[in-house]
PDB file of N, CA, C and O in Angstrom:
ATOM      1  N   MET P   1      12.381 -21.669  15.143  1.00 43.00           N
ATOM      2  CA  MET P   1      11.480 -21.029  16.067  1.00 43.00           C
ATOM      3  C   MET P   1      11.852 -21.502  17.471  1.00 43.00           C
ATOM      4  O   MET P   1      12.069 -22.676  17.709  1.00 43.00           O
ATOM      5  N   SER P   2      11.896 -20.581  18.413  1.00 46.00           N
ATOM      6  CA  SER P   2      12.284 -20.947  19.771  1.00 46.00           C
ATOM      7  C   SER P   2      11.187 -21.745  20.459  1.00 46.00           C
ATOM      8  O   SER P   2      10.015 -21.615  20.151  1.00 46.00           O
ATOM      9  N   GLU P   3      11.565 -22.569  21.419  1.00 51.00           N
ATOM     10  CA  GLU P   3      10.597 -23.370  22.178  1.00 51.00           C
ATOM     11  C   GLU P   3       9.630 -22.470  22.957  1.00 51.00           C
ATOM     12  O   GLU P   3       8.455 -22.771  23.096  1.00 51.00           O
ATOM     13  N   ALA P   4      10.130 -21.347  23.464  1.00 48.00           N
ATOM     14  CA  ALA P   4       9.275 -20.425  24.220  1.00 48.00           C
ATOM     15  C   ALA P   4       8.170 -19.884  23.321  1.00 48.00           C
ATOM     16  O   ALA P   4       7.015 -19.773  23.727  1.00 48.00           O
ATOM     17  N   PHE P   5       8.516 -19.556  22.081  1.00 46.00           N
ATOM     18  CA  PHE P   5       7.508 -19.041  21.149  1.00 46.00           C
ATOM     19  C   PHE P   5       6.498 -20.121  20.799  1.00 46.00           C
ATOM     20  O   PHE P   5       5.304 -19.882  20.775  1.00 46.00           O
ATOM     21  N   LYS P   6       6.962 -21.337  20.567  1.00 48.00           N
ATOM     22  CA  LYS P   6       6.053 -22.444  20.236  1.00 48.00           C
ATOM     23  C   LYS P   6       5.048 -22.682  21.358  1.00 48.00           C
ATOM     24  O   LYS P   6       3.862 -22.827  21.117  1.00 48.00           O
ATOM     25  N   SER P   7       5.524 -22.718  22.594  1.00 46.00           N
ATOM     26  CA  SER P   7       4.613 -23.015  23.692  1.00 46.00           C
ATOM     27  C   SER P   7       3.655 -21.855  23.939  1.00 46.00           C
ATOM     28  O   SER P   7       2.513 -22.053  24.334  1.00 46.00           O
ATOM     29  N   HIS P   8       4.080 -20.645  23.681  1.00 52.00           N
ATOM     30  CA  HIS P   8       3.227 -19.481  23.891  1.00 52.00           C
ATOM     31  C   HIS P   8       2.117 -19.409  22.840  1.00 52.00           C
ATOM     32  O   HIS P   8       1.017 -18.990  23.124  1.00 52.00           O
ATOM     33  N   THR P   9       2.394 -19.814  21.631  1.00 53.00           N
ATOM     34  CA  THR P   9       1.415 -19.681  20.558  1.00 53.00           C
ATOM     35  C   THR P   9       0.611 -20.951  20.313  1.00 53.00           C
ATOM     36  O   THR P   9      -0.301 -20.945  19.505  1.00 53.00           O
ATOM     37  N   GLY P  10       0.883 -22.008  21.020  1.00 67.00           N
ATOM     38  CA  GLY P  10       0.258 -23.296  20.759  1.00 67.00           C
ATOM     39  C   GLY P  10      -1.254 -23.319  20.741  1.00 67.00           C
ATOM     40  O   GLY P  10      -1.851 -24.006  19.933  1.00 67.00           O
ATOM     41  N   ASN P  11      -1.915 -22.583  21.612  1.00 84.00           N
ATOM     42  CA  ASN P  11      -3.366 -22.650  21.708  1.00 84.00           C
ATOM     43  C   ASN P  11      -4.071 -21.373  21.280  1.00 84.00           C
ATOM     44  O   ASN P  11      -5.258 -21.218  21.512  1.00 84.00           O
ATOM     45  N   ILE P  12      -3.371 -20.454  20.683  1.00 93.00           N
ATOM     46  CA  ILE P  12      -3.969 -19.183  20.279  1.00 93.00           C
ATOM     47  C   ILE P  12      -4.737 -19.372  18.985  1.00 93.00           C
ATOM     48  O   ILE P  12      -4.247 -19.970  18.038  1.00 93.00           O
ATOM     49  N   GLN P  13      -5.965 -18.849  18.965  1.00 95.00           N
ATOM     50  CA  GLN P  13      -6.797 -18.939  17.774  1.00 95.00           C
ATOM     51  C   GLN P  13      -7.347 -17.565  17.419  1.00 95.00           C
ATOM     52  O   GLN P  13      -7.429 -16.674  18.272  1.00 95.00           O
ATOM     53  N   ILE P  14      -7.755 -17.424  16.176  1.00 95.00           N
ATOM     54  CA  ILE P  14      -8.384 -16.191  15.707  1.00 95.00           C
ATOM     55  C   ILE P  14      -9.853 -16.238  16.110  1.00 95.00           C
ATOM     56  O   ILE P  14     -10.550 -17.197  15.803  1.00 95.00           O
ATOM     57  N   LEU P  15     -10.303 -15.201  16.808  1.00 95.00           N
ATOM     58  CA  LEU P  15     -11.703 -15.120  17.218  1.00 95.00           C
ATOM     59  C   LEU P  15     -12.522 -14.262  16.263  1.00 95.00           C
ATOM     60  O   LEU P  15     -13.698 -14.530  16.020  1.00 95.00           O
ATOM     61  N   LYS P  16     -11.888 -13.220  15.716  1.00 93.00           N
ATOM     62  CA  LYS P  16     -12.601 -12.269  14.873  1.00 93.00           C
ATOM     63  C   LYS P  16     -11.616 -11.606  13.931  1.00 93.00           C
ATOM     64  O   LYS P  16     -10.474 -11.340  14.309  1.00 93.00           O
ATOM     65  N   ALA P  17     -12.046 -11.341  12.711  1.00 92.00           N
ATOM     66  CA  ALA P  17     -11.233 -10.607  11.744  1.00 92.00           C
ATOM     67  C   ALA P  17     -12.125  -9.571  11.080  1.00 92.00           C
ATOM     68  O   ALA P  17     -13.273  -9.852  10.738  1.00 92.00           O
ATOM     69  N   GLU P  18     -11.590  -8.356  10.934  1.00 90.00           N
ATOM     70  CA  GLU P  18     -12.378  -7.287  10.329  1.00 90.00           C
ATOM     71  C   GLU P  18     -11.483  -6.386   9.491  1.00 90.00           C
ATOM     72  O   GLU P  18     -10.273  -6.348   9.690  1.00 90.00           O
ATOM     73  N   VAL P  19     -12.126  -5.676   8.571  1.00 89.00           N
ATOM     74  CA  VAL P  19     -11.411  -4.810   7.644  1.00 89.00           C
ATOM     75  C   VAL P  19     -11.927  -3.391   7.798  1.00 89.00           C
ATOM     76  O   VAL P  19     -13.134  -3.164   7.853  1.00 89.00           O
ATOM     77  N   SER P  20     -10.999  -2.433   7.861  1.00 89.00           N
ATOM     78  CA  SER P  20     -11.363  -1.014   7.814  1.00 89.00           C
ATOM     79  C   SER P  20     -10.859  -0.472   6.478  1.00 89.00           C
ATOM     80  O   SER P  20     -10.420  -1.243   5.624  1.00 89.00           O
ATOM     81  N   GLU P  21     -10.858   0.818   6.315  1.00 87.00           N
ATOM     82  CA  GLU P  21     -10.393   1.405   5.052  1.00 87.00           C
ATOM     83  C   GLU P  21      -8.903   1.212   4.833  1.00 87.00           C
ATOM     84  O   GLU P  21      -8.438   1.250   3.698  1.00 87.00           O
ATOM     85  N   THR P  22      -8.150   0.999   5.915  1.00 91.00           N
ATOM     86  CA  THR P  22      -6.691   0.899   5.777  1.00 91.00           C
ATOM     87  C   THR P  22      -6.060  -0.306   6.464  1.00 91.00           C
ATOM     88  O   THR P  22      -4.877  -0.569   6.260  1.00 91.00           O
ATOM     89  N   LEU P  23      -6.833  -1.050   7.290  1.00 93.00           N
ATOM     90  CA  LEU P  23      -6.240  -2.115   8.099  1.00 93.00           C
ATOM     91  C   LEU P  23      -7.034  -3.412   8.067  1.00 93.00           C
ATOM     92  O   LEU P  23      -8.260  -3.395   7.968  1.00 93.00           O
ATOM     93  N   LEU P  24      -6.332  -4.517   8.199  1.00 93.00           N
ATOM     94  CA  LEU P  24      -6.921  -5.816   8.527  1.00 93.00           C
ATOM     95  C   LEU P  24      -6.620  -6.014  10.005  1.00 93.00           C
ATOM     96  O   LEU P  24      -5.453  -5.965  10.426  1.00 93.00           O
ATOM     97  N   THR P  25      -7.652  -6.208  10.808  1.00 95.00           N
ATOM     98  CA  THR P  25      -7.487  -6.351  12.250  1.00 95.00           C
ATOM     99  C   THR P  25      -7.969  -7.726  12.679  1.00 95.00           C
ATOM    100  O   THR P  25      -9.044  -8.162  12.282  1.00 95.00           O
ATOM    101  N   VAL P  26      -7.154  -8.400  13.477  1.00 95.00           N
ATOM    102  CA  VAL P  26      -7.448  -9.747  13.940  1.00 95.00           C
ATOM    103  C   VAL P  26      -7.460  -9.754  15.470  1.00 95.00           C
ATOM    104  O   VAL P  26      -6.537  -9.246  16.105  1.00 95.00           O
ATOM    105  N   HIS P  27      -8.519 -10.324  16.045  1.00 96.00           N
ATOM    106  CA  HIS P  27      -8.646 -10.469  17.490  1.00 96.00           C
ATOM    107  C   HIS P  27      -8.301 -11.915  17.837  1.00 96.00           C
ATOM    108  O   HIS P  27      -8.890 -12.842  17.272  1.00 96.00           O
ATOM    109  N   LEU P  28      -7.360 -12.101  18.750  1.00 96.00           N
ATOM    110  CA  LEU P  28      -6.877 -13.430  19.101  1.00 96.00           C
ATOM    111  C   LEU P  28      -7.422 -13.883  20.454  1.00 96.00           C
ATOM    112  O   LEU P  28      -7.811 -13.069  21.289  1.00 96.00           O
ATOM    113  N   SER P  29      -7.417 -15.192  20.662  1.00 95.00           N
ATOM    114  CA  SER P  29      -7.970 -15.781  21.881  1.00 95.00           C
ATOM    115  C   SER P  29      -7.181 -15.420  23.138  1.00 95.00           C
ATOM    116  O   SER P  29      -7.682 -15.574  24.242  1.00 95.00           O
ATOM    117  N   ASP P  30      -5.961 -14.934  22.992  1.00 95.00           N
ATOM    118  CA  ASP P  30      -5.179 -14.523  24.165  1.00 95.00           C
ATOM    119  C   ASP P  30      -5.355 -13.031  24.459  1.00 95.00           C
ATOM    120  O   ASP P  30      -4.572 -12.435  25.171  1.00 95.00           O
ATOM    121  N   GLU P  31      -6.393 -12.434  23.874  1.00 95.00           N
ATOM    122  CA  GLU P  31      -6.799 -11.047  24.079  1.00 95.00           C
ATOM    123  C   GLU P  31      -5.945 -10.030  23.335  1.00 95.00           C
ATOM    124  O   GLU P  31      -6.148  -8.825  23.485  1.00 95.00           O
ATOM    125  N   ARG P  32      -5.011 -10.472  22.495  1.00 97.00           N
ATOM    126  CA  ARG P  32      -4.256  -9.535  21.667  1.00 97.00           C
ATOM    127  C   ARG P  32      -5.103  -9.138  20.472  1.00 97.00           C
ATOM    128  O   ARG P  32      -5.938  -9.909  19.991  1.00 97.00           O
ATOM    129  N   ILE P  33      -4.853  -7.947  19.970  1.00 98.00           N
ATOM    130  CA  ILE P  33      -5.464  -7.453  18.742  1.00 98.00           C
ATOM    131  C   ILE P  33      -4.320  -7.010  17.851  1.00 98.00           C
ATOM    132  O   ILE P  33      -3.492  -6.189  18.252  1.00 98.00           O
ATOM    133  N   ILE P  34      -4.264  -7.575  16.648  1.00 97.00           N
ATOM    134  CA  ILE P  34      -3.171  -7.278  15.727  1.00 97.00           C
ATOM    135  C   ILE P  34      -3.757  -6.646  14.474  1.00 97.00           C
ATOM    136  O   ILE P  34      -4.706  -7.174  13.886  1.00 97.00           O
ATOM    137  N   SER P  35      -3.171  -5.533  14.044  1.00 97.00           N
ATOM    138  CA  SER P  35      -3.603  -4.859  12.821  1.00 97.00           C
ATOM    139  C   SER P  35      -2.453  -4.811  11.830  1.00 97.00           C
ATOM    140  O   SER P  35      -1.307  -4.567  12.214  1.00 97.00           O
ATOM    141  N   VAL P  36      -2.794  -5.051  10.556  1.00 96.00           N
ATOM    142  CA  VAL P  36      -1.810  -5.055   9.487  1.00 96.00           C
ATOM    143  C   VAL P  36      -2.341  -4.156   8.375  1.00 96.00           C
ATOM    144  O   VAL P  36      -3.521  -4.228   8.035  1.00 96.00           O
ATOM    145  N   PRO P  37      -1.484  -3.307   7.784  1.00 97.00           N
ATOM    146  CA  PRO P  37      -1.948  -2.450   6.689  1.00 97.00           C
ATOM    147  C   PRO P  37      -2.476  -3.278   5.520  1.00 97.00           C
ATOM    148  O   PRO P  37      -1.916  -4.327   5.177  1.00 97.00           O
ATOM    149  N   LEU P  38      -3.551  -2.798   4.904  1.00 93.00           N
ATOM    150  CA  LEU P  38      -4.126  -3.503   3.754  1.00 93.00           C
ATOM    151  C   LEU P  38      -3.164  -3.576   2.579  1.00 93.00           C
ATOM    152  O   LEU P  38      -3.337  -4.428   1.708  1.00 93.00           O
ATOM    153  N   LYS P  39      -2.159  -2.720   2.553  1.00 94.00           N
ATOM    154  CA  LYS P  39      -1.163  -2.756   1.472  1.00 94.00           C
ATOM    155  C   LYS P  39      -0.514  -4.133   1.358  1.00 94.00           C
ATOM    156  O   LYS P  39      -0.017  -4.501   0.305  1.00 94.00           O
ATOM    157  N   LYS P  40      -0.536  -4.905   2.439  1.00 95.00           N
ATOM    158  CA  LYS P  40       0.046  -6.252   2.442  1.00 95.00           C
ATOM    159  C   LYS P  40      -0.864  -7.269   1.748  1.00 95.00           C
ATOM    160  O   LYS P  40      -0.451  -8.394   1.491  1.00 95.00           O
ATOM    161  N   PHE P  41      -2.121  -6.890   1.483  1.00 90.00           N
ATOM    162  CA  PHE P  41      -3.113  -7.791   0.890  1.00 90.00           C
ATOM    163  C   PHE P  41      -3.759  -7.072  -0.289  1.00 90.00           C
ATOM    164  O   PHE P  41      -4.833  -6.476  -0.165  1.00 90.00           O
ATOM    165  N   SER P  42      -3.122  -7.120  -1.451  1.00 91.00           N
ATOM    166  CA  SER P  42      -3.528  -6.291  -2.583  1.00 91.00           C
ATOM    167  C   SER P  42      -4.979  -6.515  -3.031  1.00 91.00           C
ATOM    168  O   SER P  42      -5.688  -5.560  -3.336  1.00 91.00           O
ATOM    169  N   LYS P  43      -5.451  -7.747  -3.075  1.00 87.00           N
ATOM    170  CA  LYS P  43      -6.832  -8.001  -3.510  1.00 87.00           C
ATOM    171  C   LYS P  43      -7.842  -7.449  -2.512  1.00 87.00           C
ATOM    172  O   LYS P  43      -8.867  -6.891  -2.888  1.00 87.00           O
ATOM    173  N   LEU P  44      -7.554  -7.585  -1.244  1.00 87.00           N
ATOM    174  CA  LEU P  44      -8.429  -7.054  -0.204  1.00 87.00           C
ATOM    175  C   LEU P  44      -8.404  -5.530  -0.226  1.00 87.00           C
ATOM    176  O   LEU P  44      -9.446  -4.880  -0.122  1.00 87.00           O
ATOM    177  N   GLU P  45      -7.239  -4.953  -0.412  1.00 89.00           N
ATOM    178  CA  GLU P  45      -7.117  -3.496  -0.514  1.00 89.00           C
ATOM    179  C   GLU P  45      -7.905  -2.982  -1.719  1.00 89.00           C
ATOM    180  O   GLU P  45      -8.618  -1.979  -1.625  1.00 89.00           O
ATOM    181  N   TYR P  46      -7.816  -3.686  -2.834  1.00 88.00           N
ATOM    182  CA  TYR P  46      -8.564  -3.289  -4.033  1.00 88.00           C
ATOM    183  C   TYR P  46     -10.071  -3.329  -3.780  1.00 88.00           C
ATOM    184  O   TYR P  46     -10.806  -2.435  -4.187  1.00 88.00           O
ATOM    185  N   ALA P  47     -10.543  -4.354  -3.094  1.00 85.00           N
ATOM    186  CA  ALA P  47     -11.977  -4.465  -2.793  1.00 85.00           C
ATOM    187  C   ALA P  47     -12.441  -3.278  -1.955  1.00 85.00           C
ATOM    188  O   ALA P  47     -13.507  -2.708  -2.206  1.00 85.00           O
ATOM    189  N   VAL P  48     -11.644  -2.886  -0.991  1.00 86.00           N
ATOM    190  CA  VAL P  48     -12.010  -1.750  -0.132  1.00 86.00           C
ATOM    191  C   VAL P  48     -12.001  -0.456  -0.940  1.00 86.00           C
ATOM    192  O   VAL P  48     -12.931   0.346  -0.868  1.00 86.00           O
ATOM    193  N   LYS P  49     -10.959  -0.261  -1.747  1.00 85.00           N
ATOM    194  CA  LYS P  49     -10.869   0.960  -2.553  1.00 85.00           C
ATOM    195  C   LYS P  49     -11.943   1.015  -3.635  1.00 85.00           C
ATOM    196  O   LYS P  49     -12.297   2.087  -4.090  1.00 85.00           O
ATOM    197  N   SER P  50     -12.467  -0.133  -4.026  1.00 86.00           N
ATOM    198  CA  SER P  50     -13.521  -0.190  -5.047  1.00 86.00           C
ATOM    199  C   SER P  50     -14.906  -0.068  -4.414  1.00 86.00           C
ATOM    200  O   SER P  50     -15.899  -0.423  -5.022  1.00 86.00           O
ATOM    201  N   ASN P  51     -14.919   0.386  -3.167  1.00 78.00           N
ATOM    202  CA  ASN P  51     -16.177   0.602  -2.451  1.00 78.00           C
ATOM    203  C   ASN P  51     -16.934  -0.699  -2.232  1.00 78.00           C
ATOM    204  O   ASN P  51     -18.155  -0.737  -2.318  1.00 78.00           O
ATOM    205  N   GLN P  52     -16.218  -1.773  -1.974  1.00 74.00           N
ATOM    206  CA  GLN P  52     -16.812  -3.081  -1.712  1.00 74.00           C
ATOM    207  C   GLN P  52     -16.509  -3.504  -0.270  1.00 74.00           C
ATOM    208  O   GLN P  52     -16.198  -4.646  -0.002  1.00 74.00           O
ATOM    209  N   LEU P  53     -16.613  -2.571   0.667  1.00 68.00           N
ATOM    210  CA  LEU P  53     -16.254  -2.862   2.046  1.00 68.00           C
ATOM    211  C   LEU P  53     -17.099  -3.990   2.629  1.00 68.00           C
ATOM    212  O   LEU P  53     -16.615  -4.807   3.386  1.00 68.00           O
ATOM    213  N   ASP P  54     -18.377  -4.085   2.233  1.00 73.00           N
ATOM    214  CA  ASP P  54     -19.213  -5.198   2.718  1.00 73.00           C
ATOM    215  C   ASP P  54     -18.642  -6.533   2.260  1.00 73.00           C
ATOM    216  O   ASP P  54     -18.601  -7.495   3.019  1.00 73.00           O
ATOM    217  N   LEU P  55     -18.216  -6.601   1.004  1.00 67.00           N
ATOM    218  CA  LEU P  55     -17.606  -7.820   0.475  1.00 67.00           C
ATOM    219  C   LEU P  55     -16.295  -8.113   1.207  1.00 67.00           C
ATOM    220  O   LEU P  55     -16.032  -9.250   1.586  1.00 67.00           O
ATOM    221  N   ALA P  56     -15.512  -7.080   1.447  1.00 67.00           N
ATOM    222  CA  ALA P  56     -14.224  -7.252   2.116  1.00 67.00           C
ATOM    223  C   ALA P  56     -14.400  -7.754   3.546  1.00 67.00           C
ATOM    224  O   ALA P  56     -13.547  -8.455   4.069  1.00 67.00           O
ATOM    225  N   ASN P  57     -15.494  -7.403   4.172  1.00 71.00           N
ATOM    226  CA  ASN P  57     -15.730  -7.850   5.544  1.00 71.00           C
ATOM    227  C   ASN P  57     -16.276  -9.270   5.610  1.00 71.00           C
ATOM    228  O   ASN P  57     -16.607  -9.753   6.677  1.00 71.00           O
ATOM    229  N   ASN P  58     -16.364  -9.952   4.479  1.00 82.00           N
ATOM    230  CA  ASN P  58     -16.823 -11.336   4.431  1.00 82.00           C
ATOM    231  C   ASN P  58     -15.633 -12.288   4.628  1.00 82.00           C
ATOM    232  O   ASN P  58     -15.461 -13.240   3.896  1.00 82.00           O
ATOM    233  N   LEU P  59     -14.824 -12.002   5.624  1.00 86.00           N
ATOM    234  CA  LEU P  59     -13.675 -12.853   5.931  1.00 86.00           C
ATOM    235  C   LEU P  59     -14.160 -14.106   6.645  1.00 86.00           C
ATOM    236  O   LEU P  59     -15.080 -14.054   7.459  1.00 86.00           O
ATOM    237  N   GLN P  60     -13.530 -15.220   6.339  1.00 90.00           N
ATOM    238  CA  GLN P  60     -13.904 -16.484   6.963  1.00 90.00           C
ATOM    239  C   GLN P  60     -12.713 -17.016   7.752  1.00 90.00           C
ATOM    240  O   GLN P  60     -11.623 -17.155   7.214  1.00 90.00           O
ATOM    241  N   ILE P  61     -12.949 -17.305   9.016  1.00 92.00           N
ATOM    242  CA  ILE P  61     -11.910 -17.894   9.860  1.00 92.00           C
ATOM    243  C   ILE P  61     -11.986 -19.406   9.703  1.00 92.00           C
ATOM    244  O   ILE P  61     -13.071 -19.988   9.726  1.00 92.00           O
ATOM    245  N   SER P  62     -10.840 -20.047   9.510  1.00 92.00           N
ATOM    246  CA  SER P  62     -10.826 -21.500   9.345  1.00 92.00           C
ATOM    247  C   SER P  62     -11.389 -22.185  10.589  1.00 92.00           C
ATOM    248  O   SER P  62     -11.371 -21.628  11.689  1.00 92.00           O
ATOM    249  N   LYS P  63     -11.879 -23.395  10.421  1.00 91.00           N
ATOM    250  CA  LYS P  63     -12.452 -24.147  11.545  1.00 91.00           C
ATOM    251  C   LYS P  63     -11.435 -24.359  12.657  1.00 91.00           C
ATOM    252  O   LYS P  63     -11.783 -24.412  13.827  1.00 91.00           O
ATOM    253  N   SER P  64     -10.171 -24.468  12.299  1.00 90.00           N
ATOM    254  CA  SER P  64      -9.123 -24.659  13.302  1.00 90.00           C
ATOM    255  C   SER P  64      -8.829 -23.373  14.069  1.00 90.00           C
ATOM    256  O   SER P  64      -8.272 -23.414  15.151  1.00 90.00           O
ATOM    257  N   GLY P  65      -9.222 -22.219  13.479  1.00 91.00           N
ATOM    258  CA  GLY P  65      -8.958 -20.941  14.121  1.00 91.00           C
ATOM    259  C   GLY P  65      -7.581 -20.384  13.847  1.00 91.00           C
ATOM    260  O   GLY P  65      -7.169 -19.402  14.444  1.00 91.00           O
ATOM    261  N   TYR P  66      -6.860 -20.995  12.903  1.00 89.00           N
ATOM    262  CA  TYR P  66      -5.493 -20.573  12.636  1.00 89.00           C
ATOM    263  C   TYR P  66      -5.309 -19.864  11.305  1.00 89.00           C
ATOM    264  O   TYR P  66      -4.210 -19.468  10.972  1.00 89.00           O
ATOM    265  N   GLY P  67      -6.363 -19.687  10.530  1.00 91.00           N
ATOM    266  CA  GLY P  67      -6.218 -19.046   9.239  1.00 91.00           C
ATOM    267  C   GLY P  67      -7.438 -18.215   8.882  1.00 91.00           C
ATOM    268  O   GLY P  67      -8.511 -18.386   9.455  1.00 91.00           O
ATOM    269  N   ILE P  68      -7.246 -17.307   7.926  1.00 90.00           N
ATOM    270  CA  ILE P  68      -8.319 -16.451   7.437  1.00 90.00           C
ATOM    271  C   ILE P  68      -8.390 -16.635   5.932  1.00 90.00           C
ATOM    272  O   ILE P  68      -7.370 -16.653   5.240  1.00 90.00           O
ATOM    273  N   HIS P  69      -9.608 -16.743   5.430  1.00 86.00           N
ATOM    274  CA  HIS P  69      -9.835 -16.867   3.991  1.00 86.00           C
ATOM    275  C   HIS P  69     -10.764 -15.753   3.562  1.00 86.00           C
ATOM    276  O   HIS P  69     -11.713 -15.421   4.266  1.00 86.00           O
ATOM    277  N   TRP P  70     -10.476 -15.174   2.421  1.00 79.00           N
ATOM    278  CA  TRP P  70     -11.354 -14.162   1.848  1.00 79.00           C
ATOM    279  C   TRP P  70     -11.756 -14.637   0.457  1.00 79.00           C
ATOM    280  O   TRP P  70     -10.929 -14.667  -0.451  1.00 79.00           O
ATOM    281  N   PRO P  71     -13.017 -15.069   0.308  1.00 74.00           N
ATOM    282  CA  PRO P  71     -13.436 -15.613  -0.996  1.00 74.00           C
ATOM    283  C   PRO P  71     -13.470 -14.569  -2.094  1.00 74.00           C
ATOM    284  O   PRO P  71     -13.626 -13.423  -1.839  1.00 74.00           O
TER     285      PRO P  71
END
């Protein structure tokens, strides 16, 4: 990993994570918003397709702000 990338990402944390019918969207502390297709997360995609969107939106951001957990 380049030094420029390390210094740029050093203090970035996840502020919010949400699920739609097709995307996992993450809001970062540097004001970026990143969306990833649910196809990358098979269990989460299954929950959404099984009409469990409320359950799927129960994402938990780690205390450090660097990870997401879905129970």
